[in-house]
Coordinates of C-alpha atoms and ligand atoms in Angstrom, one line a residue:
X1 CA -65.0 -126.6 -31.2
X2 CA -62.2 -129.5 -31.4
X3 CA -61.5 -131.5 -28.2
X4 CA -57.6 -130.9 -27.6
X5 CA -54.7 -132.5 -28.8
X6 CA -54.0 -133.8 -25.8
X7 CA -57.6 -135.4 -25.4
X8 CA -57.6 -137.0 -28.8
X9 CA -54.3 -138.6 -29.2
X10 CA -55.3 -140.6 -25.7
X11 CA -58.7 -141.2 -27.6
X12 CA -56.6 -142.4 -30.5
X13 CA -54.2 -144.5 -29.0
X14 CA -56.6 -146.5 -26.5
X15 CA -56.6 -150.1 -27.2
X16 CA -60.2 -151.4 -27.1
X17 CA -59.0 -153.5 -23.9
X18 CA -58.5 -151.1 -21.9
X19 CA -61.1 -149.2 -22.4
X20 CA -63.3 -151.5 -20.0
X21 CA -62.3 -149.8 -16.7
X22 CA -64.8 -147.4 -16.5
X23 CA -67.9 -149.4 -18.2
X24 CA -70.7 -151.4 -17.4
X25 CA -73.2 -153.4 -18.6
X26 CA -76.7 -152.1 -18.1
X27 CA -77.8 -154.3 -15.8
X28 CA -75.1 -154.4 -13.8
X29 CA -76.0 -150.6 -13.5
X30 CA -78.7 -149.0 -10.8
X31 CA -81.8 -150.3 -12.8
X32 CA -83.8 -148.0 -15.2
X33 CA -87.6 -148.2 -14.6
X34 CA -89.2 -148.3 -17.8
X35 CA -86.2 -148.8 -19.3
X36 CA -85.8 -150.8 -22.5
X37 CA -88.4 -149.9 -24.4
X38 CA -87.7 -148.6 -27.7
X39 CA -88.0 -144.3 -27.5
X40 CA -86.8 -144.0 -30.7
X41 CA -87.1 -146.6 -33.6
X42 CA -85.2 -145.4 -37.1
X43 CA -86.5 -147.7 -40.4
X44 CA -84.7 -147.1 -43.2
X45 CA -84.1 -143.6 -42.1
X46 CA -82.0 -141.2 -45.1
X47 CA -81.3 -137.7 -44.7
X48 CA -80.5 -135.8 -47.3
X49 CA -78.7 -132.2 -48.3
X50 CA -79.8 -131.9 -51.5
X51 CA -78.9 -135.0 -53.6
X52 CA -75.9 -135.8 -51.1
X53 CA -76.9 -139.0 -48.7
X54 CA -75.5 -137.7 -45.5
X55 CA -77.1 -140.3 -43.3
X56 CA -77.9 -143.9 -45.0
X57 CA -80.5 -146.0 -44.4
X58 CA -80.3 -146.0 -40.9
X59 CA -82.1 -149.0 -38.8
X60 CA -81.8 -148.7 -34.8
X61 CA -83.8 -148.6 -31.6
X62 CA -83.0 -146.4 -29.0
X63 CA -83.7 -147.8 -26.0
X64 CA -85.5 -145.7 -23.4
X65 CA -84.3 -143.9 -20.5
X66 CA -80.9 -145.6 -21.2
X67 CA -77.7 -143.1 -22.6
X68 CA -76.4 -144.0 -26.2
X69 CA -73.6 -142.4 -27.2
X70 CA -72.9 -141.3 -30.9
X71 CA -69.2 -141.7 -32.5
X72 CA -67.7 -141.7 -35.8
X73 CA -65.0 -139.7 -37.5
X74 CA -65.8 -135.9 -38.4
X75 CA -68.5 -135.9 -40.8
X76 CA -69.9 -139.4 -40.3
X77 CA -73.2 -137.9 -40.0
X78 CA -74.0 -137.8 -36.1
X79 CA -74.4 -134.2 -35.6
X80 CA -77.2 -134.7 -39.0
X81 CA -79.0 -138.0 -37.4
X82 CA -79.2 -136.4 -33.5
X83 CA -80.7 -133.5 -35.3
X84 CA -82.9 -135.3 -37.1
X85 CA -85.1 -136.5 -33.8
X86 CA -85.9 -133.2 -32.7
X87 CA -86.3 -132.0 -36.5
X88 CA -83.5 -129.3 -36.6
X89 CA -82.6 -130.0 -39.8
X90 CA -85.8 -128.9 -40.9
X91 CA -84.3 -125.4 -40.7
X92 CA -82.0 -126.4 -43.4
X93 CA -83.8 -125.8 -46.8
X94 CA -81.9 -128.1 -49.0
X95 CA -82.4 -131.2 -46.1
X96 CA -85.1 -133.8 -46.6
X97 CA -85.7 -137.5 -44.8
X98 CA -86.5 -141.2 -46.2
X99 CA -88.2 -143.7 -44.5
X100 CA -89.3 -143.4 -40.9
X101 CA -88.5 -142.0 -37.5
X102 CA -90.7 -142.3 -35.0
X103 CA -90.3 -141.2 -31.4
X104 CA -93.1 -143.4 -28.6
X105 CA -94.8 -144.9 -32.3
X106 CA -95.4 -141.5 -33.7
X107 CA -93.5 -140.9 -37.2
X108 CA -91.4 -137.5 -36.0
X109 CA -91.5 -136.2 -40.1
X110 CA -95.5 -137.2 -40.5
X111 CA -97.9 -134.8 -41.1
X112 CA -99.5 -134.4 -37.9
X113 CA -96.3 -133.9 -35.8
X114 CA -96.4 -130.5 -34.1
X115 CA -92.5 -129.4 -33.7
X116 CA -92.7 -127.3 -31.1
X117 CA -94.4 -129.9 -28.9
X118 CA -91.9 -132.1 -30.4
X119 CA -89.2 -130.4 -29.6
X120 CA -90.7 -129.4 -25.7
X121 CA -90.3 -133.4 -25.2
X122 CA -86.7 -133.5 -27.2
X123 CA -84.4 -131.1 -25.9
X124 CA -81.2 -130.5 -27.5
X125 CA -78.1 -128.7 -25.7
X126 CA -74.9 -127.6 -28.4
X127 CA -71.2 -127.9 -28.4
X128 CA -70.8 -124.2 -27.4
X129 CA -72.6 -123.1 -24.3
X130 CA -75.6 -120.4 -25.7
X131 CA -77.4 -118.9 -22.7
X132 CA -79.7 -115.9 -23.7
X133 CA -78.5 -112.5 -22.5
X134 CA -80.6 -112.6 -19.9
X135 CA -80.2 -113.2 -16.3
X136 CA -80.2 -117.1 -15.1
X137 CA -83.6 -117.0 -14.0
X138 CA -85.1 -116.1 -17.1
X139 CA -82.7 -118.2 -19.0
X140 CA -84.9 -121.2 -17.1
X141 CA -88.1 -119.6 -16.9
X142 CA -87.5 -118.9 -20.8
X143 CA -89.2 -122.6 -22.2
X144 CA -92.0 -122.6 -19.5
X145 CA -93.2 -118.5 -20.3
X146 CA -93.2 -119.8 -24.0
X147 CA -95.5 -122.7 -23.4
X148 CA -97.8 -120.3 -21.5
X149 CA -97.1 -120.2 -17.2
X150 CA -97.3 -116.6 -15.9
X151 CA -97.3 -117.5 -12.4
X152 CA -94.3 -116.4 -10.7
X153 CA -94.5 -118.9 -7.5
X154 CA -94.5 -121.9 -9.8
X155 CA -91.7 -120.9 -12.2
X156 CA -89.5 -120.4 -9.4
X157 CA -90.3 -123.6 -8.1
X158 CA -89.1 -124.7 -11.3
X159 CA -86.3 -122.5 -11.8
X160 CA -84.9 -124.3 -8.6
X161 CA -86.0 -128.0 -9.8
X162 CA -84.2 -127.4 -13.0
X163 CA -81.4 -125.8 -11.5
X164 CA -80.9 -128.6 -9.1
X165 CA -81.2 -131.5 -11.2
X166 CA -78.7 -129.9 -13.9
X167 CA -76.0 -129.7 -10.4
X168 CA -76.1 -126.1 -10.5
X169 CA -78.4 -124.6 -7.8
X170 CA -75.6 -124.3 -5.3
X171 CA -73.3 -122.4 -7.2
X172 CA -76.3 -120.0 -8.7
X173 CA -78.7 -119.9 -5.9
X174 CA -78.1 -116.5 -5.0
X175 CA -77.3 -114.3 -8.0
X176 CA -80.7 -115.8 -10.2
X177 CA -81.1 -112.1 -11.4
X178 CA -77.4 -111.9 -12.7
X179 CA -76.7 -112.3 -16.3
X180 CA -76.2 -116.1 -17.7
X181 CA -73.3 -115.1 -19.6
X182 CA -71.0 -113.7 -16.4
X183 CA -71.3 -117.7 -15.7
X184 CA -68.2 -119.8 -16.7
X185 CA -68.8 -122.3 -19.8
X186 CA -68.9 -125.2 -17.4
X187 CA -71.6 -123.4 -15.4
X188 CA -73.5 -122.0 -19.1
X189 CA -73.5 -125.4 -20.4
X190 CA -75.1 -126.6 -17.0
X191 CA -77.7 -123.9 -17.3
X192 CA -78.3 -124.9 -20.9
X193 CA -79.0 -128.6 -19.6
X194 CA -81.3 -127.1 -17.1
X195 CA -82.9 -124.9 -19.5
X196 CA -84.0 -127.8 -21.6
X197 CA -84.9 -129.4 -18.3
X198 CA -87.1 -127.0 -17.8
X199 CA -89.8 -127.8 -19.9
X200 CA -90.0 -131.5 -18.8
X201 CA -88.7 -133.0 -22.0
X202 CA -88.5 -136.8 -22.3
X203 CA -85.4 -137.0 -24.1
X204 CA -81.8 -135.0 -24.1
X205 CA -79.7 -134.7 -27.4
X206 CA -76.3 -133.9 -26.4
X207 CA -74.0 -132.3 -28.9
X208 CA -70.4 -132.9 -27.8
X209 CA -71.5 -130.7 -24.8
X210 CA -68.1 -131.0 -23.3
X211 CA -66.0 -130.5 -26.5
X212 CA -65.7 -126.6 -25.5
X213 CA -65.3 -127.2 -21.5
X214 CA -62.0 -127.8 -19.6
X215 CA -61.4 -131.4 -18.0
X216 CA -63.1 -130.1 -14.8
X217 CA -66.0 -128.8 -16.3
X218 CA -66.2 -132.1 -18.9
X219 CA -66.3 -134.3 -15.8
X220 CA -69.6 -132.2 -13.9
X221 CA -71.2 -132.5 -17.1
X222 CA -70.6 -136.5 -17.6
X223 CA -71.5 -137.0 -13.6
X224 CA -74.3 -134.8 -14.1
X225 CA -75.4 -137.4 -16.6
X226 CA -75.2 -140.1 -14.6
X227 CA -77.4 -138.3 -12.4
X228 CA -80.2 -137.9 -15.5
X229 CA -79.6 -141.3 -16.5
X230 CA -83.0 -143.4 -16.2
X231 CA -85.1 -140.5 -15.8
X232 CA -84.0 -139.6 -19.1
X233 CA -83.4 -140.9 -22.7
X234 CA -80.0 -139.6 -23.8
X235 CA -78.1 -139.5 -26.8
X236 CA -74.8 -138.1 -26.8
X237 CA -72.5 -137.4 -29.8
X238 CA -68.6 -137.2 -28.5
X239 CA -65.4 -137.7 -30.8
X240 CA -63.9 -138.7 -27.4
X241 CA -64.2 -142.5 -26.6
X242 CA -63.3 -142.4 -23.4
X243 CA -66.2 -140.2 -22.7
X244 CA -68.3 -142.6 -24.4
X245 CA -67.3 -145.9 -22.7
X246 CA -67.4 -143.8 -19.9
X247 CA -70.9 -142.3 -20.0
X248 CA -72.7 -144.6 -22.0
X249 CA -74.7 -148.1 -21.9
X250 CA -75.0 -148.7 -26.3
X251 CA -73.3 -147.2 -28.3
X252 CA -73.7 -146.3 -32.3
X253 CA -70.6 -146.1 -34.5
X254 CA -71.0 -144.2 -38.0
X255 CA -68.9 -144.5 -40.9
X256 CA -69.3 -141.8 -44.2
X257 CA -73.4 -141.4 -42.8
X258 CA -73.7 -146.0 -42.2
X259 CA -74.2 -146.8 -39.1
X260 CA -72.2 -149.5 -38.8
X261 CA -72.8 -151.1 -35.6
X262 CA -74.8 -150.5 -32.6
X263 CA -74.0 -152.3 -29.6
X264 CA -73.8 -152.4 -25.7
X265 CA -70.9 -150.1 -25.1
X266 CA -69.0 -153.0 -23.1
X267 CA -69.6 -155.0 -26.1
X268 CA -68.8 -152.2 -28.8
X269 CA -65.5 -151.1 -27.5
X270 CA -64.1 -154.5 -26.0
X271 CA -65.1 -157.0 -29.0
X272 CA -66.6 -155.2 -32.0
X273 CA -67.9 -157.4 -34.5
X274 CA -67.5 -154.9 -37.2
X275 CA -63.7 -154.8 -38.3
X276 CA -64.1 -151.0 -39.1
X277 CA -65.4 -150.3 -35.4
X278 CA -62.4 -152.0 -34.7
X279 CA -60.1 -149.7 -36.2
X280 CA -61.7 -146.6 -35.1
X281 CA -61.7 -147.8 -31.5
X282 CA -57.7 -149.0 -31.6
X283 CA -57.1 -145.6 -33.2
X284 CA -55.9 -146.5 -36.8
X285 CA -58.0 -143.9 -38.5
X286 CA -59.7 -141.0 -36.8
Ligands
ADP301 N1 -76.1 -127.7 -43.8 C1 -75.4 -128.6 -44.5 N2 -75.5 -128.6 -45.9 C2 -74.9 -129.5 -46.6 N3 -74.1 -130.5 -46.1 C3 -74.0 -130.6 -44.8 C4 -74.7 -129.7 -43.9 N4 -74.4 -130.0 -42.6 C5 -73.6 -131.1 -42.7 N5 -73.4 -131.5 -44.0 C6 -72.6 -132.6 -44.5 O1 -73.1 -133.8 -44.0 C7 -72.1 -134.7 -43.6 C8 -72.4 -135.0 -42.1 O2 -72.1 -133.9 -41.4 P1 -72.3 -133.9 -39.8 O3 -73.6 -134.5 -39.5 O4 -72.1 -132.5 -39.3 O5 -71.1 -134.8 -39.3 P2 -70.5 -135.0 -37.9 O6 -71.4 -134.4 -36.8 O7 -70.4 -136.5 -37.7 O8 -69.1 -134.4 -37.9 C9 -70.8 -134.0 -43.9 O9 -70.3 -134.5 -45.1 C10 -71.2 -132.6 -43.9 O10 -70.3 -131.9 -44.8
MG302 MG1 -71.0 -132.9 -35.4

């Protein structure tokens, strides 16, 4: 989906001094227990479709329970590196890694990883809303079923935890056994974050979740991860920089599959060190 028009000429035009209204540093944020520790740690890291390098050599830590935002240009790689940490590429044929990527010390692409488990404690939520045709209960109770609870007490208990903490309980709470998809896409994407919630993962891949919603339904979804924010590790991909100054403590920007500089967000959007961050921020290519 594209964000509007409207949405990315104000992206585009934003000088990178203005774009401190809305930021903070970490720790002038609510503190993060636990926070700071690398969750993710890239060495290296390639990934490949076929002979084509779409991702180079990347080198980053991703800090735990702290939100990072992804931007670059269309194509820059950011959909193909998110992907890579809960191993979705892997149902690409023609896709294969370099180097490491390890997620609490373990290397995700080693041997031993189990991908289901991995993907249990990485959950991933797409640019269009996808609920299963199934009624909003089951959508939640989907994840939990697979990994084996029967007992219908406890998956309503967390039906309603994972309803709540996704900022949708009170709009839902009393049709459960209607159909997901009678929702509106604000609402489905909310119930696709509580979905993944479901399953107690530790980490959230965001794929420009809001890139298909209205302004009113992109702003539940950034306030909703404000609310996640240090009980989660998040990653978010946007095109829209606003979002990501707003949303975000570090930021990663790719250029052509390099990442080119990885910084606090205050730091990334006010006084890049990279000259081609600076561009992209001020809007001269996009
Ligand atoms: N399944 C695929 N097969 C081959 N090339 C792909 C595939 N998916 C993406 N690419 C290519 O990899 C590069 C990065 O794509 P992508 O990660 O989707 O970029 P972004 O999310 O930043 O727009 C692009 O050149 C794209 O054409
Ligand atoms: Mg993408």
């Amino acid at each position: 989906m594209q964000t509007t028009v409207e949405e990315k000429e104000t992206s585009m035009q934003t000088p990178a001094k203005t774009a401190t209204r809305d930021i903070y540093l970490p720790s002038e944020r609510k503190s993060v227990a636990g926070g700071g520790t690398p969750h993710v740690v890239a060495k290296d890291f390639s990934i490949f479709y076929g002979d084509f390098e779409a991702v180079k050599k990347v080198n980053a830590d991703i800090l735990s329970k702290y939100v990072t935002a992804i931007i670059g240009p269309s194509g820059c790689g950011k959909s193909t590196f998110l992907r890579a940490i809960n191993r979705m590429n892997d149902l690409i044929p023609s896709c294969h890694t370099t180097g490491t990527l390890r997620f609490d010390g373990e290397d995700i692409y080693g041997k031993l990883t189990d991908e289901v488990l991995l993907r249990k404690k990485i959950g991933m939520v797409f640019q269009k809303p996808n609920p299963f045709p199934k009624s909003i209960f089951d959508n939640i109770a989907y994840g939990p079923r697979l990994h084996g609870m029967t007992d219908k007490k406890h998956l309503m208990e967390i039906v309603e935890k994972s309803l709540r903490k996704a900022a949708l309980w009170d709009e839902v709470s009393d049709r459960l056994d209607k159909n997901a998809l009678g929702l509106s896409g604000g609402q489905q994407q909310r119930l696709c974050v509580a979905r993944t919630l479901a399953v107690e993962p530790e980490i959230l891949l965001l794929d420009e979740p809001t890139s298909a919603l209205d302004p009113k339904a992109t702003a539940k979804i950034e306030d909703l991860i404000q609310e996640l924010r240090g009980s989660y590790t998040i990653m978010i991909v946007t095109h829209n920089m606003q979002q990501a100054s707003r949303v975000s403590d570090y930021t990663m920007f790719f250029y052509e599959g390099t990442l080119v500089e990885h910084a606090t967000t205050p730091q990334l959007f006010t006084n890049p060190k990279d000259r081609m961050t600076e561009d992209y921020i001020t809007g001269r290519f996009s």
